Coordinates of C-alpha atoms in Angstrom, one line a residue:
M1 CA 72.2 61.1 8.9
E2 CA 68.9 60.0 10.3
P3 CA 69.1 58.5 13.6
H4 CA 68.4 54.7 13.5
F5 CA 65.6 53.7 15.7
E6 CA 65.1 49.9 16.4
R7 CA 61.7 48.8 16.7
P8 CA 61.3 47.1 20.2
P9 CA 60.5 43.7 20.3
S10 CA 56.8 43.1 20.6
P11 CA 55.7 41.6 24.1
A12 CA 54.6 37.8 23.9
R13 CA 50.8 37.5 23.9
L14 CA 48.3 34.7 24.3
P15 CA 44.9 35.6 23.8
Y16 CA 42.5 32.9 25.5
T17 CA 38.7 32.5 25.6
S18 CA 37.5 29.7 27.9
D19 CA 34.8 27.3 26.4
K20 CA 34.1 25.9 29.9
H21 CA 33.4 29.3 31.7
P22 CA 29.9 30.0 30.3
R23 CA 28.8 26.6 31.2
H24 CA 30.4 26.3 34.5
T25 CA 29.1 29.6 35.4
L26 CA 25.6 28.9 34.5
E27 CA 25.8 25.5 36.5
A28 CA 27.0 27.5 39.6
I29 CA 24.2 30.0 39.3
N30 CA 21.8 27.1 38.9
V31 CA 23.2 25.5 42.1
L32 CA 22.6 28.9 44.0
R33 CA 19.0 28.7 42.8
K34 CA 18.4 25.1 43.8
H35 CA 19.8 26.1 47.4
R36 CA 17.8 29.4 47.2
E37 CA 21.0 31.4 47.6
L38 CA 21.1 35.1 46.6
C39 CA 17.7 34.7 44.9
D40 CA 16.0 38.1 44.6
V41 CA 12.5 37.0 43.4
V42 CA 10.0 34.5 43.7
L43 CA 7.6 33.7 41.1
I44 CA 4.2 32.6 42.1
V45 CA 2.6 30.5 39.3
G46 CA -0.6 28.6 40.2
Q47 CA 0.2 26.5 43.3
R48 CA 3.9 26.8 42.7
K49 CA 6.8 29.0 44.0
I50 CA 9.8 29.3 41.8
F51 CA 12.9 31.0 43.2
A52 CA 15.0 32.9 40.9
H53 CA 17.4 35.6 40.0
R54 CA 16.1 38.8 38.4
V55 CA 19.3 39.3 36.5
I56 CA 19.2 35.8 34.7
L57 CA 15.5 36.0 34.0
S58 CA 16.0 39.6 32.4
A59 CA 19.0 38.3 30.5
C60 CA 16.9 35.5 29.0
S61 CA 13.6 37.0 28.5
P62 CA 12.4 40.4 27.2
Y63 CA 9.1 39.9 29.1
F64 CA 11.1 39.9 32.5
H65 CA 13.5 42.5 31.4
A66 CA 10.6 44.8 30.9
M67 CA 9.1 43.7 34.3
F68 CA 12.2 44.1 36.3
T69 CA 13.7 47.2 34.7
G70 CA 10.8 49.4 34.0
E71 CA 8.4 51.4 36.3
L72 CA 6.2 48.5 36.9
A73 CA 5.2 47.6 40.7
E74 CA 6.7 44.1 40.1
S75 CA 10.3 45.7 39.6
R76 CA 10.2 46.4 43.5
Q77 CA 8.3 43.2 44.6
T78 CA 10.2 40.2 45.9
E79 CA 7.2 38.1 45.2
V80 CA 5.5 38.2 41.7
T81 CA 2.4 36.5 40.6
I82 CA 2.2 35.4 37.0
R83 CA -1.3 34.6 35.6
D84 CA -2.3 32.7 32.5
I85 CA 0.5 30.2 32.2
D86 CA 0.9 26.6 32.9
E87 CA 3.0 26.1 36.1
A88 CA 4.8 22.9 34.6
A89 CA 5.6 24.8 31.3
M90 CA 6.9 27.9 33.5
E91 CA 9.0 25.5 35.5
L92 CA 10.7 24.0 32.2
L93 CA 11.3 27.4 30.8
I94 CA 13.0 28.9 33.9
D95 CA 15.1 25.6 33.9
F96 CA 16.1 26.4 30.5
C97 CA 17.2 29.9 31.4
Y98 CA 19.6 28.4 33.8
T99 CA 20.7 25.3 32.0
S100 CA 20.2 26.0 28.2
M101 CA 18.5 22.6 28.0
I102 CA 14.9 21.8 27.4
T103 CA 12.7 18.7 26.3
V104 CA 9.8 19.1 24.1
E105 CA 7.4 16.4 23.8
E106 CA 3.9 15.5 22.9
S107 CA 2.7 15.8 26.4
N108 CA 4.1 19.4 27.0
V109 CA 4.1 21.1 23.6
Q110 CA 0.7 22.5 23.9
T111 CA 1.4 24.3 27.2
L112 CA 4.9 25.1 26.3
L113 CA 4.5 27.2 23.3
P114 CA 1.9 29.6 24.7
A115 CA 4.1 30.0 27.7
A116 CA 7.3 30.8 25.5
C117 CA 5.2 33.3 23.5
L118 CA 4.3 35.1 26.8
L119 CA 7.9 35.1 28.0
Q120 CA 8.9 36.1 24.4
L121 CA 11.5 33.2 24.4
A122 CA 11.7 33.0 20.5
E123 CA 14.2 30.2 20.6
I124 CA 11.8 28.0 22.5
Q125 CA 9.1 29.0 20.3
D126 CA 11.0 27.9 17.2
V127 CA 12.0 24.5 18.8
C128 CA 8.1 24.1 19.7
C129 CA 7.1 24.8 16.1
E130 CA 9.9 22.4 14.6
F131 CA 8.8 19.7 16.9
L132 CA 5.1 20.1 15.8
K133 CA 6.2 20.3 12.0
R134 CA 7.8 16.7 12.5
Q135 CA 4.5 15.7 14.0
L136 CA 2.3 16.6 11.2
D137 CA -0.1 14.0 10.0
P138 CA -3.3 13.9 8.1
S139 CA -5.2 13.1 11.3
N140 CA -3.6 16.2 13.3
C141 CA -2.6 18.7 10.8
L142 CA -5.8 20.8 11.1
G143 CA -5.4 20.9 14.9
I144 CA -1.8 21.9 14.5
R145 CA -2.9 24.5 11.9
A146 CA -5.5 26.0 14.4
F147 CA -3.0 26.0 17.3
A148 CA -0.3 27.9 15.1
D149 CA -2.9 30.3 14.1
T150 CA -3.9 31.1 17.7
H151 CA -0.3 31.7 18.8
A152 CA 0.7 33.6 15.6
C153 CA 3.4 31.2 14.6
R154 CA 3.4 32.2 10.9
D155 CA 5.9 29.7 9.9
L156 CA 4.1 26.6 11.4
L157 CA 0.9 27.9 10.0
R158 CA 2.2 28.1 6.4
I159 CA 3.8 24.4 6.7
A160 CA 0.6 23.1 8.3
D161 CA -1.5 24.7 5.5
K162 CA 0.6 23.4 2.8
F163 CA 0.6 19.8 4.4
T164 CA -3.0 20.1 4.6
Q165 CA -3.4 21.0 0.9
H166 CA -1.0 18.2 -0.2
N167 CA -2.8 15.5 1.9
F168 CA -6.4 16.7 1.6
Q169 CA -7.5 13.4 0.2
E170 CA -6.6 11.7 3.5
V171 CA -7.4 14.9 5.8
M172 CA -10.9 15.1 4.6
E173 CA -11.5 11.6 6.1
S174 CA -10.4 12.7 9.5
E175 CA -12.5 13.6 12.5
E176 CA -10.8 16.8 12.9
F177 CA -11.9 17.7 9.3
L178 CA -15.6 17.2 10.4
L179 CA -15.0 19.5 13.4
L180 CA -13.7 22.5 11.5
P181 CA -15.3 25.8 12.1
V182 CA -16.7 27.3 8.8
N183 CA -14.3 29.9 8.3
Q184 CA -11.4 27.5 8.4
L185 CA -13.2 24.9 6.1
M186 CA -13.6 27.7 3.5
D187 CA -10.0 28.8 3.9
I188 CA -8.8 25.4 3.1
I189 CA -11.1 24.5 0.1
S190 CA -10.7 27.9 -1.7
S191 CA -7.0 27.2 -2.1
D192 CA -5.7 26.9 -5.7
E193 CA -3.2 24.3 -4.2
L194 CA -5.6 21.7 -3.0
N195 CA -4.3 18.6 -3.9
V196 CA -7.4 16.5 -5.4
R197 CA -7.8 14.2 -8.2
S198 CA -11.2 16.0 -9.1
E199 CA -13.5 18.5 -8.0
E200 CA -16.0 15.9 -7.1
Q201 CA -13.7 15.1 -4.0
V202 CA -14.1 18.7 -2.7
F203 CA -17.9 18.5 -3.0
N204 CA -18.0 15.2 -1.2
A205 CA -15.9 16.7 1.7
V206 CA -18.2 19.7 1.8
M207 CA -21.3 17.6 2.2
G208 CA -19.9 15.3 4.8
W209 CA -19.0 18.4 6.8
V210 CA -22.5 19.8 6.3
R211 CA -24.3 16.5 7.3
Y212 CA -22.2 16.2 10.4
G213 CA -24.3 18.9 12.0
V214 CA -26.9 19.3 9.4
Q215 CA -29.2 21.3 11.4
E216 CA -26.9 24.3 12.2
R217 CA -24.5 23.7 9.2
R218 CA -27.1 23.7 6.3
L219 CA -27.5 27.5 6.6
H220 CA -23.6 27.8 5.7
L221 CA -24.0 25.6 2.5
P222 CA -24.6 28.6 0.0
T223 CA -21.6 30.3 1.2
V224 CA -19.2 27.2 1.4
L225 CA -20.4 25.8 -1.9
Q226 CA -19.2 29.2 -3.6
H227 CA -15.6 27.7 -3.1
V228 CA -16.4 24.5 -4.7
R229 CA -15.6 24.7 -8.5
L230 CA -18.8 23.0 -9.8
P231 CA -18.0 24.0 -13.5
L232 CA -15.1 21.7 -13.5
M233 CA -17.1 18.6 -12.6
S234 CA -18.2 16.0 -15.0
P235 CA -21.7 16.5 -16.3
K236 CA -22.7 13.1 -15.0
F237 CA -21.7 14.0 -11.4
L238 CA -23.1 17.5 -11.6
V239 CA -26.6 16.2 -12.6
G240 CA -26.6 12.9 -10.9
T241 CA -25.1 13.7 -7.5
V242 CA -25.0 17.5 -7.0
G243 CA -28.3 18.3 -8.8
S244 CA -30.3 15.4 -6.8
D245 CA -28.8 16.5 -3.5
I246 CA -31.7 17.4 -1.3
L247 CA -29.8 20.2 0.6
V248 CA -28.6 21.7 -2.8
K249 CA -32.3 21.5 -4.3
S250 CA -33.8 23.2 -1.3
D251 CA -31.6 26.2 -1.5
E252 CA -32.1 29.1 -4.1
S253 CA -28.5 30.3 -3.9
C254 CA -27.2 26.5 -4.4
R255 CA -29.4 26.1 -7.4
D256 CA -28.0 29.3 -8.8
L257 CA -24.6 27.9 -8.5
L258 CA -25.7 24.6 -10.0
D259 CA -27.2 26.5 -13.0
E260 CA -23.8 28.4 -13.5
A261 CA -21.9 25.0 -13.6
K262 CA -24.5 23.6 -16.1
N263 CA -24.3 26.6 -18.5
Y264 CA -20.6 26.5 -18.3
L265 CA -20.7 22.9 -19.5
L266 CA -23.5 23.3 -22.1
L267 CA -22.1 26.2 -23.7
P268 CA -18.5 25.8 -24.6
Q269 CA -18.3 28.6 -27.0
E270 CA -19.4 31.1 -24.1
R271 CA -16.9 29.8 -21.8
P272 CA -14.4 32.6 -22.3
L273 CA -17.0 35.1 -20.9
M274 CA -17.7 32.9 -17.7
Q275 CA -14.3 32.8 -16.3
G276 CA -14.0 33.3 -12.6
P277 CA -12.6 31.7 -9.3
R278 CA -14.9 28.6 -9.9
T279 CA -13.6 27.9 -13.4
R280 CA -10.0 28.0 -12.6
P281 CA -8.5 24.6 -12.3
R282 CA -6.5 23.9 -9.2
K283 CA -2.8 23.6 -9.5
P284 CA -1.5 21.6 -6.5
I285 CA 2.1 21.9 -5.6
R286 CA 3.8 18.6 -6.3
C287 CA 3.6 16.0 -3.6
G288 CA 7.1 14.8 -4.8
E289 CA 6.2 11.1 -4.8
V290 CA 8.0 8.9 -7.4
L291 CA 7.3 5.2 -8.3
F292 CA 10.0 2.7 -8.9
A293 CA 9.4 -0.5 -10.8
V294 CA 12.2 -3.0 -10.0
G295 CA 13.2 -6.2 -11.8
G296 CA 10.9 -9.1 -12.6
W297 CA 10.5 -11.7 -15.5
C298 CA 10.3 -10.7 -19.0
S299 CA 10.5 -12.7 -22.3
G300 CA 11.8 -15.9 -20.4
D301 CA 14.4 -14.4 -18.4
A302 CA 14.8 -12.4 -15.0
I303 CA 15.7 -8.7 -15.5
S304 CA 17.6 -6.3 -13.5
S305 CA 16.3 -3.1 -15.1
V306 CA 14.6 -0.5 -12.8
E307 CA 12.5 2.5 -14.1
R308 CA 10.7 5.3 -12.4
Y309 CA 7.4 6.9 -13.0
D310 CA 6.9 10.8 -12.1
P311 CA 3.4 11.8 -11.8
Q312 CA 4.4 15.4 -12.6
T313 CA 5.9 14.7 -16.0
N314 CA 3.6 11.5 -16.4
E315 CA 6.9 9.5 -17.8
W316 CA 8.6 6.4 -17.2
R317 CA 12.3 6.8 -17.3
M318 CA 15.1 4.2 -17.0
V319 CA 17.4 4.6 -14.1
A320 CA 20.6 2.5 -12.9
P321 CA 19.9 -1.2 -12.9
M322 CA 20.4 -3.5 -10.1
G323 CA 23.7 -5.5 -9.9
K324 CA 21.8 -8.7 -10.1
R325 CA 18.6 -9.9 -12.1
R326 CA 15.7 -10.5 -9.7
C327 CA 12.4 -11.9 -10.5
G328 CA 10.0 -12.4 -7.5
V329 CA 12.0 -9.7 -5.6
G330 CA 10.4 -8.0 -2.5
V331 CA 10.7 -4.1 -2.6
A332 CA 10.2 -1.7 0.1
V333 CA 11.2 1.9 1.1
L334 CA 13.0 2.7 4.3
N335 CA 14.4 6.2 5.2
D336 CA 13.7 7.2 1.5
L337 CA 16.1 4.3 0.1
L338 CA 14.8 1.6 -1.9
Y339 CA 15.6 -2.1 -0.8
A340 CA 15.4 -5.1 -3.3
V341 CA 15.3 -8.2 -1.2
G342 CA 15.8 -11.9 -2.6
G343 CA 14.3 -13.0 -5.9
H344 CA 15.5 -15.5 -8.5
D345 CA 18.1 -14.6 -11.2
G346 CA 17.1 -17.2 -13.6
Q347 CA 19.5 -19.9 -12.4
S348 CA 19.3 -19.8 -8.5
Y349 CA 17.4 -18.4 -5.6
L350 CA 19.0 -15.2 -3.8
N351 CA 19.7 -14.0 -0.3
S352 CA 21.4 -10.9 -1.4
I353 CA 19.9 -7.5 -1.1
E354 CA 20.7 -4.1 -2.8
R355 CA 19.8 -0.6 -1.7
Y356 CA 19.2 2.2 -4.2
D357 CA 19.6 5.9 -3.3
P358 CA 17.3 7.9 -5.6
Q359 CA 19.3 11.0 -4.8
T360 CA 22.6 9.6 -6.4
N361 CA 21.0 7.0 -8.7
Q362 CA 23.2 4.3 -7.4
W363 CA 22.6 0.8 -6.1
S364 CA 25.1 -0.6 -3.4
S365 CA 25.2 -4.3 -2.0
D366 CA 26.5 -3.5 1.5
V367 CA 23.3 -4.6 3.1
A368 CA 23.5 -7.9 5.2
P369 CA 21.9 -10.9 3.4
T370 CA 18.7 -12.6 4.7
S371 CA 19.4 -15.9 6.4
S372 CA 18.0 -17.9 3.7
C373 CA 17.5 -17.7 -0.1
R374 CA 14.1 -16.3 -0.9
T375 CA 12.0 -15.6 -4.1
S376 CA 8.2 -14.4 -4.0
V377 CA 8.9 -13.0 -0.9
G378 CA 6.7 -10.2 0.8
V379 CA 8.4 -7.1 2.0
A380 CA 7.2 -4.2 4.0
V381 CA 8.5 -1.4 6.5
L382 CA 7.1 -1.3 10.1
D383 CA 8.3 0.9 13.0
T384 CA 11.6 1.5 11.1
F385 CA 12.4 -2.0 10.5
L386 CA 12.3 -3.9 7.1
Y387 CA 10.3 -7.1 7.2
A388 CA 10.8 -10.2 4.9
V389 CA 7.8 -12.5 5.1
G390 CA 7.5 -16.0 3.7
G391 CA 8.7 -16.7 0.1
Q392 CA 10.2 -20.0 -1.2
D393 CA 13.9 -21.2 -1.0
G394 CA 13.8 -23.7 -3.8
V395 CA 13.1 -26.5 -1.4
S396 CA 10.0 -25.6 0.4
C397 CA 7.6 -22.8 0.9
L398 CA 8.5 -20.6 4.0
N399 CA 6.6 -19.4 7.0
F400 CA 9.3 -17.7 8.6
V401 CA 9.8 -13.8 9.1
E402 CA 12.9 -11.8 9.7
R403 CA 13.5 -8.2 10.0
Y404 CA 16.3 -5.8 9.2
D405 CA 17.5 -3.0 11.4
P406 CA 19.4 -0.3 9.2
Q407 CA 21.1 1.1 12.3
T408 CA 23.1 -2.2 13.1
N409 CA 22.8 -3.6 9.5
R410 CA 21.7 -7.0 10.9
W411 CA 18.6 -9.3 10.4
T412 CA 16.7 -10.9 13.4
K413 CA 14.1 -13.5 13.4
A414 CA 10.6 -12.5 14.3
S415 CA 7.8 -14.9 15.1
S416 CA 6.8 -17.3 12.3
M417 CA 3.5 -17.1 10.5
S418 CA 1.0 -20.0 11.1
T419 CA 0.9 -20.6 7.4
R420 CA 3.6 -21.0 4.9
R421 CA 3.2 -18.5 2.0
L422 CA 5.0 -17.7 -1.2
G423 CA 3.8 -15.1 -3.3
V424 CA 2.1 -13.6 -0.4
G425 CA 1.1 -9.8 -0.5
V426 CA 2.1 -7.7 2.7
A427 CA 0.8 -4.4 3.9
V428 CA 1.2 -2.2 7.1
L429 CA -2.0 -0.6 8.5
A430 CA -2.3 1.1 12.0
G431 CA 0.8 -0.5 13.6
Y432 CA 0.2 -4.0 12.3
L433 CA 1.9 -6.1 9.5
Y434 CA -0.6 -8.1 7.4
A435 CA 0.2 -11.2 5.4
I436 CA -2.5 -11.8 2.7
G437 CA -3.1 -14.9 0.6
G438 CA -0.1 -16.4 -1.3
S439 CA 0.2 -20.2 -1.8
D440 CA 1.2 -22.8 0.8
G441 CA 3.1 -24.8 -1.8
T442 CA 0.2 -26.7 -2.9
S443 CA -2.7 -24.3 -3.5
P444 CA -3.4 -20.6 -3.4
L445 CA -4.8 -19.1 -0.1
N446 CA -7.4 -16.7 0.9
T447 CA -6.4 -16.6 4.6
V448 CA -5.0 -13.5 6.2
E449 CA -2.9 -13.1 9.3
R450 CA -1.6 -10.2 11.1
Y451 CA 1.5 -9.4 13.2
D452 CA 1.6 -7.4 16.3
P453 CA 5.2 -6.2 17.0
R454 CA 4.3 -5.3 20.6
N455 CA 3.9 -8.9 21.5
N456 CA 5.7 -10.5 18.5
R457 CA 2.6 -12.5 17.7
W458 CA 0.6 -13.5 14.6
T459 CA -3.2 -13.7 14.7
P460 CA -5.8 -14.6 11.9
V461 CA -8.2 -12.1 10.7
A462 CA -11.0 -12.3 8.0
P463 CA -10.2 -14.2 5.0
M464 CA -10.5 -12.8 1.4
G465 CA -13.5 -13.8 -0.7
T466 CA -10.9 -15.1 -3.2
R467 CA -7.8 -17.3 -3.2
R468 CA -5.0 -15.4 -4.5
K469 CA -1.2 -16.0 -5.0
H470 CA 1.1 -13.5 -6.6
L471 CA -1.3 -10.7 -5.9
G472 CA -0.9 -7.0 -5.5
V473 CA -1.3 -5.4 -2.1
A474 CA -1.4 -1.7 -0.9
V475 CA -3.0 0.6 1.7
Y476 CA -5.2 3.0 0.3
S477 CA -7.8 5.3 2.1
N478 CA -7.1 3.4 5.5
M479 CA -8.1 0.1 4.0
I480 CA -6.1 -2.8 2.4
Y481 CA -6.5 -3.3 -1.3
A482 CA -5.7 -6.9 -2.8
V483 CA -5.8 -7.2 -6.5
G484 CA -5.3 -9.8 -9.2
G485 CA -2.9 -12.5 -8.6
R486 CA -3.7 -16.4 -9.7
D487 CA -6.2 -18.9 -8.0
D488 CA -6.3 -22.6 -8.9
A489 CA -7.2 -22.1 -12.6
T490 CA -6.3 -18.8 -14.0
E491 CA -4.8 -15.3 -13.6
L492 CA -7.5 -12.7 -12.0
S493 CA -8.5 -9.3 -12.6
S494 CA -10.9 -9.2 -9.5
A495 CA -10.1 -7.0 -6.6
E496 CA -11.3 -6.6 -3.0
R497 CA -10.5 -4.4 0.0
Y498 CA -10.3 -5.1 3.8
N499 CA -11.7 -2.8 6.4
P500 CA -10.0 -3.1 9.7
Q501 CA -12.7 -1.5 11.7
S502 CA -15.3 -4.2 10.6
N503 CA -12.7 -6.9 10.0
A504 CA -14.4 -7.8 6.7
W505 CA -13.4 -8.0 3.0
Q506 CA -15.8 -6.5 0.2
P507 CA -15.3 -6.7 -3.5
V508 CA -14.1 -3.8 -5.4
V509 CA -14.7 -3.3 -9.3
A510 CA -12.4 -5.6 -11.4
M511 CA -9.2 -4.3 -13.2
T512 CA -9.5 -4.1 -17.0
S513 CA -6.8 -6.8 -17.4
R514 CA -6.1 -10.0 -15.5
R515 CA -2.7 -9.7 -13.6
S516 CA -0.7 -12.3 -11.8
G517 CA 2.6 -11.1 -10.4
V518 CA 1.2 -7.4 -10.4
G519 CA 2.6 -4.7 -8.4
L520 CA 0.1 -2.3 -6.5
A521 CA 1.3 1.1 -5.1
V522 CA -0.3 4.5 -4.0
V523 CA 1.5 7.5 -5.7
N524 CA 0.4 11.0 -4.9
G525 CA -3.0 9.7 -3.7
Q526 CA -3.6 7.3 -6.8
L527 CA -3.8 3.5 -6.5
M528 CA -1.8 2.1 -9.4
A529 CA -1.6 -1.6 -10.6
I530 CA 1.6 -2.2 -12.5
G531 CA 2.5 -4.9 -14.9
G532 CA 2.1 -8.6 -14.2
F533 CA 0.9 -11.6 -16.7
D534 CA -2.5 -12.0 -18.1
G535 CA -2.3 -15.7 -18.9
T536 CA -0.8 -15.0 -22.3
T537 CA 1.3 -11.8 -22.2
Y538 CA 4.0 -10.2 -20.0
L539 CA 2.4 -6.8 -19.1
K540 CA 4.0 -3.4 -19.2
T541 CA 0.6 -1.6 -18.9
V542 CA -0.4 0.3 -15.9
E543 CA -4.0 1.0 -14.6
I544 CA -5.4 3.6 -11.9
Y545 CA -8.4 3.0 -9.6
D546 CA -10.8 5.8 -9.7
P547 CA -13.0 5.6 -6.4
E548 CA -15.5 8.5 -7.7
Q549 CA -16.5 6.6 -10.6
N550 CA -15.5 3.1 -9.3
C551 CA -13.5 2.0 -12.2
W552 CA -10.0 1.1 -13.2
K553 CA -8.6 3.3 -16.2
L554 CA -5.6 2.2 -18.4
F555 CA -2.8 4.6 -18.0
G556 CA 0.2 4.3 -20.3
G557 CA 2.8 1.8 -19.8
M558 CA 6.4 1.2 -18.8
N559 CA 9.5 0.7 -21.0
Y560 CA 9.9 -3.2 -19.8
R561 CA 7.3 -5.7 -19.4
R562 CA 7.4 -7.0 -15.9
L563 CA 6.0 -10.1 -14.2
G564 CA 6.8 -10.5 -10.4
G565 CA 8.8 -7.0 -10.3
G566 CA 8.7 -5.0 -7.1
V567 CA 7.4 -1.6 -6.7
G568 CA 8.4 1.2 -4.2
V569 CA 7.3 4.8 -3.8
V570 CA 9.8 7.4 -2.6
K571 CA 9.1 10.9 -1.5
M572 CA 11.4 13.1 -3.4
P573 CA 12.5 16.6 -2.5
Q574 CA 10.3 19.5 -3.9
Q575 CA 13.4 20.5 -6.2
E576 CA 15.2 17.6 -7.7
S577 CA 18.8 18.2 -7.9
H578 CA 19.3 15.0 -10.4
L579 CA 17.5 14.7 -13.7
W580 CA 19.0 11.6 -15.3

């Protein structure tokens, strides 16, 4: 019979890992450093002496690890001089080694990134690149792109490159563009993914660059012009603008490129044999902007319907309607959510607000109401606040302004305008909020005032050439466009634009239709006028402004006719998860 062995009871165990230990240890070592205790190396950077411990530096930085454990002379020195690094940046990076904390900001990122590259602190390189990605703007993306290239930040370079291509129409107007070295200019304009409406824009950008330093740059024109796709231009532009340009005419290689394009246009049957990089249409990656048209008045009634236009598919599609019918509704986009403010539902004036999330295709009404009921209200976003400007409450025309903070879900009063305005156009440009035209309750206005949030004050600027109420307003190419509306007598098709540099309005070519209660918006770099009333009919047509040919082109239509509907543009993710 087998002997019976009982298993001995297992001893009790309590494995324990301290969360506090690493933090407390680092804190204690940092205190030693600050008291210069047990420090075994002094880094001399510029005018500063930084006391430290080799073991900590070697554990955090491959650069210091190689220095202190290899055969280099520095491995035996107690004082080590480090050249070609900014002393303030070095101090921040050593602090990080001891505290695991660092703050990257505009004032230090340009010295911090090269220093982190030298010390091979990959984590800090990534943080600097992430910071710069968030700072990308048409006015600085070329500088960030060059900076990323210099410091071999491949991910940042790729993102800055894509940003430059997507926003080329604004980038080409920046000073950075005019200062580009020729090789970087050619890199950018040779991309298939350049987001331009037409090749004419690329030619204009190139000629602007050449003329910025014409004496030395005209020599580069033949090389640069090879990357402009002249065969894809309209015959009128090719002959009238390119062919008559004095710099193009006076260079043999440029004339050859011009002849190649003319042959391509004149001999359609030969085109299959003429294919090459200059005949390949550009295919910009989608910018992802989508236009929403919200509510309005149609066939004698306020409507709650909402539809969206996607430039990629060139289609209008219905989405979830609002909870309330709203005509004279103010619409603006804040944090990629659409806010519909006030309006008139056919019976009464509204103070309620609804918020739409394009990702879920749902409206919610858990937004605090405005302090008074308003229709024909102007709405815009400035510095993460939503402003509601003017309008009417059924008794009188309003001059007061309030702003909504989504963090606290509260409205607070801002300074009132000097003039009461209903049917006012509002726009935000260069940190100011503009209130444009409208009616004071008796007659349409051409006056314009602007609000400075820094001192909570409204001041007058130059008036428009035409009185307009229920007009459309949008910012396009750093100018404010005001279109349509109604004066004392009739609905208007005329348009004008305001240049803040010269504080002056100048006329723009008129739209093809008269449009009062029109929506105006910029979608993927195109200025679109949407709906309205032409004096006889509620409109569902849309027209687009073409700045090259200086004309408006009719461009399909919505599902619903809309007078006094609101419009808003939302940047959608590249890959949309919801297709309704």
